[in-house]
CSV table of C-alpha atoms in Angstrom, one decimal:
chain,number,residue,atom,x,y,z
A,1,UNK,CA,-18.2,55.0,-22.0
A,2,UNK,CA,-17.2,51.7,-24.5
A,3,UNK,CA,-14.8,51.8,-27.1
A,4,UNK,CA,-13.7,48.9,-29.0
A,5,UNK,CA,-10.6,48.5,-30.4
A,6,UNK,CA,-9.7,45.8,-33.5
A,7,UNK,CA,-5.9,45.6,-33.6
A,8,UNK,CA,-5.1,44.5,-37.5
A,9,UNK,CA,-7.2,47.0,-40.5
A,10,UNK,CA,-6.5,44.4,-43.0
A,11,UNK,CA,-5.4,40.3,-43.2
A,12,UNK,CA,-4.1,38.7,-46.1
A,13,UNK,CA,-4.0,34.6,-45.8
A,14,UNK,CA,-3.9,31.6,-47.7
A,15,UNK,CA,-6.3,29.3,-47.5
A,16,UNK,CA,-6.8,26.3,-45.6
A,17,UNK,CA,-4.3,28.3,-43.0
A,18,UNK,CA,-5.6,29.5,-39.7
A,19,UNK,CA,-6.6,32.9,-38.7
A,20,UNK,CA,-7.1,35.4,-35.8
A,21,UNK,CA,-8.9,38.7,-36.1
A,22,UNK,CA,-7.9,40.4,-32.8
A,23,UNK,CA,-10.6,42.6,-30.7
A,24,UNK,CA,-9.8,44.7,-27.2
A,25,UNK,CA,-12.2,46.5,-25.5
A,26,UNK,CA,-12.6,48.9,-23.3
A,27,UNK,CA,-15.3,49.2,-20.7
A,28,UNK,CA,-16.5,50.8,-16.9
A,29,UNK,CA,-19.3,48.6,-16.5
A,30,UNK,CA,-19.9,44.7,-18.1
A,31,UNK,CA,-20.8,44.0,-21.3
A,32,UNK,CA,-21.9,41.2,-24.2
A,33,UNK,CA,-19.8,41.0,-27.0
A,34,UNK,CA,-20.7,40.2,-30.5
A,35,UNK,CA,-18.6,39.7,-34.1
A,36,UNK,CA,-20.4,40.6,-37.3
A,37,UNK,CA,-19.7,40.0,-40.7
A,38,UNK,CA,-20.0,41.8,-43.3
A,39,UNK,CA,-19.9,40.5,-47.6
A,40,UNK,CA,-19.1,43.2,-49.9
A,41,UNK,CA,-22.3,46.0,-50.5
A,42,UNK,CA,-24.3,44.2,-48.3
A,43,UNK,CA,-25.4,44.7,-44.2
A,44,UNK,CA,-24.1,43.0,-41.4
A,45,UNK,CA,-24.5,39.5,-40.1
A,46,UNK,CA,-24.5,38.2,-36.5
A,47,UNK,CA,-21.4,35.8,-36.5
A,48,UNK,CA,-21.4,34.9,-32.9
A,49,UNK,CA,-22.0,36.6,-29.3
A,50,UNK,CA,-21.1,36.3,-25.9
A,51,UNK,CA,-23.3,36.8,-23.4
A,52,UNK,CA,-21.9,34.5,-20.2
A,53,UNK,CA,-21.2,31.1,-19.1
A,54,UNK,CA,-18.3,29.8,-21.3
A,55,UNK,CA,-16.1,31.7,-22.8
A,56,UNK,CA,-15.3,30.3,-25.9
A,57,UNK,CA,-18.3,30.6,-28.6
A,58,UNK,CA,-18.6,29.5,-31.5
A,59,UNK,CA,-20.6,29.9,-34.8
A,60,UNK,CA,-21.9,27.2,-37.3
A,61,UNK,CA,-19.5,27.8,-39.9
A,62,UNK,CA,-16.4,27.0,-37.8
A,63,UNK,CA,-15.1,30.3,-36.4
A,64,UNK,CA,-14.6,30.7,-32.6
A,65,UNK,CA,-14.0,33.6,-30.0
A,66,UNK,CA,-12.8,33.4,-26.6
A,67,UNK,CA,-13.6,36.3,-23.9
A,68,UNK,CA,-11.0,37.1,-22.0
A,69,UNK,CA,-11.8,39.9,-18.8
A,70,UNK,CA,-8.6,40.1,-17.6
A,71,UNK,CA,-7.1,41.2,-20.6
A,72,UNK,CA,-10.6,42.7,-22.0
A,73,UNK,CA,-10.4,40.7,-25.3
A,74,UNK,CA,-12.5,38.9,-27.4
A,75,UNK,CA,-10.2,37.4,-30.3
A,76,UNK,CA,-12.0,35.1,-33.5
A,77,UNK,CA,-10.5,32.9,-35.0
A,78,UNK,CA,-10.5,30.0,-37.7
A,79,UNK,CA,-8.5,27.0,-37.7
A,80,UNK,CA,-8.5,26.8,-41.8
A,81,UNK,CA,-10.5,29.3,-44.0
A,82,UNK,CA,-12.2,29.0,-47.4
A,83,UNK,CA,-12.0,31.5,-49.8
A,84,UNK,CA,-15.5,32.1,-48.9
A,85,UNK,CA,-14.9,33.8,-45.6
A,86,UNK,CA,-13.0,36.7,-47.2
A,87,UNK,CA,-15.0,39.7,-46.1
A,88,UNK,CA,-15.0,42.6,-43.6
A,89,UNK,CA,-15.2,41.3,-39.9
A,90,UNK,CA,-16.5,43.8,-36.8
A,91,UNK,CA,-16.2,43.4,-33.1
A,92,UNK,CA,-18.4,45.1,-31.5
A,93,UNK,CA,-19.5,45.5,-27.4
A,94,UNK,CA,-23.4,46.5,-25.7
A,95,UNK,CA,-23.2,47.5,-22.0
A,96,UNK,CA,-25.5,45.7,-20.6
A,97,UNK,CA,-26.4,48.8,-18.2
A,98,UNK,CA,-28.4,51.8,-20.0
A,99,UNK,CA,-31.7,52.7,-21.7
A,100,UNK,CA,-31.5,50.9,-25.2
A,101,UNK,CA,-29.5,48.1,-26.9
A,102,UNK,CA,-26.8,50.5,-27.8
A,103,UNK,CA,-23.8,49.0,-29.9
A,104,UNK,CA,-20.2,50.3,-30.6
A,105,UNK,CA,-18.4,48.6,-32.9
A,106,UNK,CA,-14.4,48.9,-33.9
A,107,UNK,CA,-13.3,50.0,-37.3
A,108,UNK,CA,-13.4,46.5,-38.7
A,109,UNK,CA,-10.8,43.8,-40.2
A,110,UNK,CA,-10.8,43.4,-43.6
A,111,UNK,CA,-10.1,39.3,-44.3
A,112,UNK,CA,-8.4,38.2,-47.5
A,113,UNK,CA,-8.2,34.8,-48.4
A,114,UNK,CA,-5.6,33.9,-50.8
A,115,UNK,CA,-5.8,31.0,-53.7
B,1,UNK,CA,-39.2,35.9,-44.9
B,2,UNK,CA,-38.6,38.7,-41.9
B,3,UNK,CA,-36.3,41.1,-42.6
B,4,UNK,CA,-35.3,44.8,-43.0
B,5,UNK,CA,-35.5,46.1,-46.7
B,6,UNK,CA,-33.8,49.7,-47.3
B,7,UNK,CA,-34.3,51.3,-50.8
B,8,UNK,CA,-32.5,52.0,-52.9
B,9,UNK,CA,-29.3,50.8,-52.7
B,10,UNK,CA,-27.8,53.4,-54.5
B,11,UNK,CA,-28.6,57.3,-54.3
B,12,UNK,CA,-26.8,60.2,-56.1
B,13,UNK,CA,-27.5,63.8,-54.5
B,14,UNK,CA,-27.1,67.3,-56.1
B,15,UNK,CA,-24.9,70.2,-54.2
B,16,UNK,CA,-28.0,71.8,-51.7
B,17,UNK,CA,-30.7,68.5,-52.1
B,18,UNK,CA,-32.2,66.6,-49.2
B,19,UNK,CA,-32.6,63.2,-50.0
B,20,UNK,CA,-34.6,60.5,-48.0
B,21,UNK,CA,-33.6,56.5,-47.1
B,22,UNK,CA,-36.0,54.4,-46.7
B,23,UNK,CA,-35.9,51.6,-44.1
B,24,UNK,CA,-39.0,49.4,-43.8
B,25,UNK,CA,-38.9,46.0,-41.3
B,26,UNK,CA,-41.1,43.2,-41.0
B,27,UNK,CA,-40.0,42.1,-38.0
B,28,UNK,CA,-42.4,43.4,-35.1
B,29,UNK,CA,-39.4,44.9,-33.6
B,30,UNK,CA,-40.1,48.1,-32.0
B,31,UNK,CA,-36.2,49.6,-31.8
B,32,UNK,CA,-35.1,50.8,-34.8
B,33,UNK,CA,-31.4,52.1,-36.0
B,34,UNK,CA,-29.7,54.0,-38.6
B,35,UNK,CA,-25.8,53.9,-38.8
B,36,UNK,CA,-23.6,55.8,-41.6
B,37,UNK,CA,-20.4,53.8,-42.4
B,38,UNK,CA,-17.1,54.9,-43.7
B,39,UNK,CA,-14.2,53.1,-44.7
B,40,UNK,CA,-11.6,52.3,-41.9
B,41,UNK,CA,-14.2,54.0,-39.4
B,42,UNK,CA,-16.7,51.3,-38.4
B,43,UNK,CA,-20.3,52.1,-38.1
B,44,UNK,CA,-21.3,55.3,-36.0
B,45,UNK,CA,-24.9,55.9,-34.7
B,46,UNK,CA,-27.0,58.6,-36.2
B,47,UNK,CA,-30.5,58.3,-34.9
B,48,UNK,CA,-32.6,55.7,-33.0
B,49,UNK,CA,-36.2,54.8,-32.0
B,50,UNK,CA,-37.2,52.4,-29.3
B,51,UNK,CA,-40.8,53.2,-29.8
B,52,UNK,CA,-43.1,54.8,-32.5
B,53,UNK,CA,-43.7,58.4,-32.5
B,54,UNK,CA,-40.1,58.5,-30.4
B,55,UNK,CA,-36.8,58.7,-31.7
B,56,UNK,CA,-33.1,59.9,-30.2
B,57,UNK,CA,-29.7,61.5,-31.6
B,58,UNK,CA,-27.0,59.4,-31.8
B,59,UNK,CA,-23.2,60.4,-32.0
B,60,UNK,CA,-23.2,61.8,-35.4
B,61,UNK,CA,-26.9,63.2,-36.0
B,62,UNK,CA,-25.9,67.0,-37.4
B,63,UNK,CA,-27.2,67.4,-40.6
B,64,UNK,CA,-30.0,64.5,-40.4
B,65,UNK,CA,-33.3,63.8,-39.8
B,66,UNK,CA,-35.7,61.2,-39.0
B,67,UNK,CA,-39.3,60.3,-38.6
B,68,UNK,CA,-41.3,57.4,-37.1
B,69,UNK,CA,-44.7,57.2,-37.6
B,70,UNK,CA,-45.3,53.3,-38.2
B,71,UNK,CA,-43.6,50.6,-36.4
B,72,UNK,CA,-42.8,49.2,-39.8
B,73,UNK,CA,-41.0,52.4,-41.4
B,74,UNK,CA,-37.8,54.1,-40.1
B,75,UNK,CA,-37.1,57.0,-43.1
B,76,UNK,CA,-33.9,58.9,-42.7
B,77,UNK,CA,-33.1,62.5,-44.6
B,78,UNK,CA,-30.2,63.3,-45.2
B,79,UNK,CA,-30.7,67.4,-45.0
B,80,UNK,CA,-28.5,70.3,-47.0
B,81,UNK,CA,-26.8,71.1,-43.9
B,82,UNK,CA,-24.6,67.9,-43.9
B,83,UNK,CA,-21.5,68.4,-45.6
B,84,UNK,CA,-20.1,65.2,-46.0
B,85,UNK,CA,-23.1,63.0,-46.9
B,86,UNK,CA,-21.4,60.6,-48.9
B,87,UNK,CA,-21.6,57.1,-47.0
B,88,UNK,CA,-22.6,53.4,-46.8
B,89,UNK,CA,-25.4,53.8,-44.9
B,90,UNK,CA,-27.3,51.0,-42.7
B,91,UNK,CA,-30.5,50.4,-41.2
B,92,UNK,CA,-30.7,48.0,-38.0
B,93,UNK,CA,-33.3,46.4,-35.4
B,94,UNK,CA,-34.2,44.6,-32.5
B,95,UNK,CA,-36.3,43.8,-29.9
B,96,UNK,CA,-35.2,47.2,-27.3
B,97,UNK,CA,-35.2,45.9,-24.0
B,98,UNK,CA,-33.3,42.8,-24.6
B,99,UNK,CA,-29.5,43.5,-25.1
B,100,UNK,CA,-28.8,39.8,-25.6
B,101,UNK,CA,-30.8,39.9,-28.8
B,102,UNK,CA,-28.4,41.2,-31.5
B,103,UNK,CA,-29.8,44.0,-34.1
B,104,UNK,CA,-30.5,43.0,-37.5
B,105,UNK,CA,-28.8,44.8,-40.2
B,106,UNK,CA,-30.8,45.5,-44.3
B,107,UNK,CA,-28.3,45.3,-47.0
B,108,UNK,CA,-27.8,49.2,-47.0
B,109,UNK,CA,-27.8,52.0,-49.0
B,110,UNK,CA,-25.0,53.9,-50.7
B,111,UNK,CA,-24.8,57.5,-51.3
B,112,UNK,CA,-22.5,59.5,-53.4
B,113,UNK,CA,-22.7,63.1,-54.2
B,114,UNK,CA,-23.1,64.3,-58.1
């Protein structure tokens, strides 16, 4: 069984000032990783995924995650947000053994970006 | 465009009423997903389909129903027997047998209870 874990409910910053969301998982057999976003009353949206090769990923609007195995991780951050990226943020982990493209996902992080 | 459009986005239900959620994709993806959503809780799975005519229980699936009768079309009722109905809930999907490819989510619908 997966569980993911996302270590912070809620994030309050100023913007312009860098941010990390933090995300551990937990996991008997190997998995990809993804972050979705999510705006306020709408679905989620693919942020960025890791799948293999290189561990750091990033998407086009400037956030970046690194996997991490041996501490079973896979932190995003930002090096200066816009008030644009305050929204709900989810972590979420598909084995890549089993039947169907199964996702877990943690309880989220709620991003605030301050004036 | 492709994409997944669920309908409506709001939904009210009486004490004792079933009420169904539509989910209808234009994708040509044969997996599709419903997820209920509550606040500090993440989404949870209720019901998938990898296949028309086909569908499975997911962690949360007392007290729902589904049907899938076109690849297209993904409804999901929300039956009497669930006593806590009032959620964001989400439709999803992708291509099944390829983990790598990421589901795609419709903008979801909310229900409250009158």
């Amino acid at each position: 069984a997966q569980s993911v874990t996302q270590l912070d409910s809620q994030v309050p910053v100023f913007e312009e000032a860098p941010v990390e969301l933090r995300c551990n998982y937990s996991s008997s057999v190997s998995v990809y990783l993804f972050w979705y976003v999510q705006y306020p009353n709408q679905g989620l949206q693919l942020l960025l995924k890791y799948l293999s090769g290189s561990t750091l990923v990033e998407s086009i609007n400037g956030f970046e995650a690194e996997f991490n195995k041996s501490q079973t991780s896979f932190h995003l951050r930002k090096p200066s947000v816009h008030i644009s990226d305050t929204a709900e943020y989810f972590c979420a982990v598909s084995p890549l053994s089993g039947g169907y493209n199964k996702l877990i996902f943690g309880a989220g992080t709620r991003l605030a970006v301050h004036p | 465009d492709g994409g997944i459009t669920q309908s409506p986005k709001y939904l009210f239900r009486k004490e004792g009423q079933n009420v169904t959620l539509s989910c209808e994709q234009n994708l040509n993806h044969d997996a599709m997903y419903w997820y209920r959503q509550d606040p500090g809780q993440g989404l949870r799975l209720i019901y998938y389909s990898q296949i028309v005519n086909d569908f499975q229980k997911g962690d949360i699936a007392e007290g729902y129903s589904v049907s899938r009768e076109k690849k297209e079309s993904f409804p999901l009722t929300v039956t009497s027997a669930q006593k806590n109905p009032t959620a964001f809930y989400l439709c999803a999907s992708s291509i099944p047998t390829a983990k790598y490819q990421p589901q795609h989510f419709g903008d979801g619908t909310r229900l409250s209870i009158l």
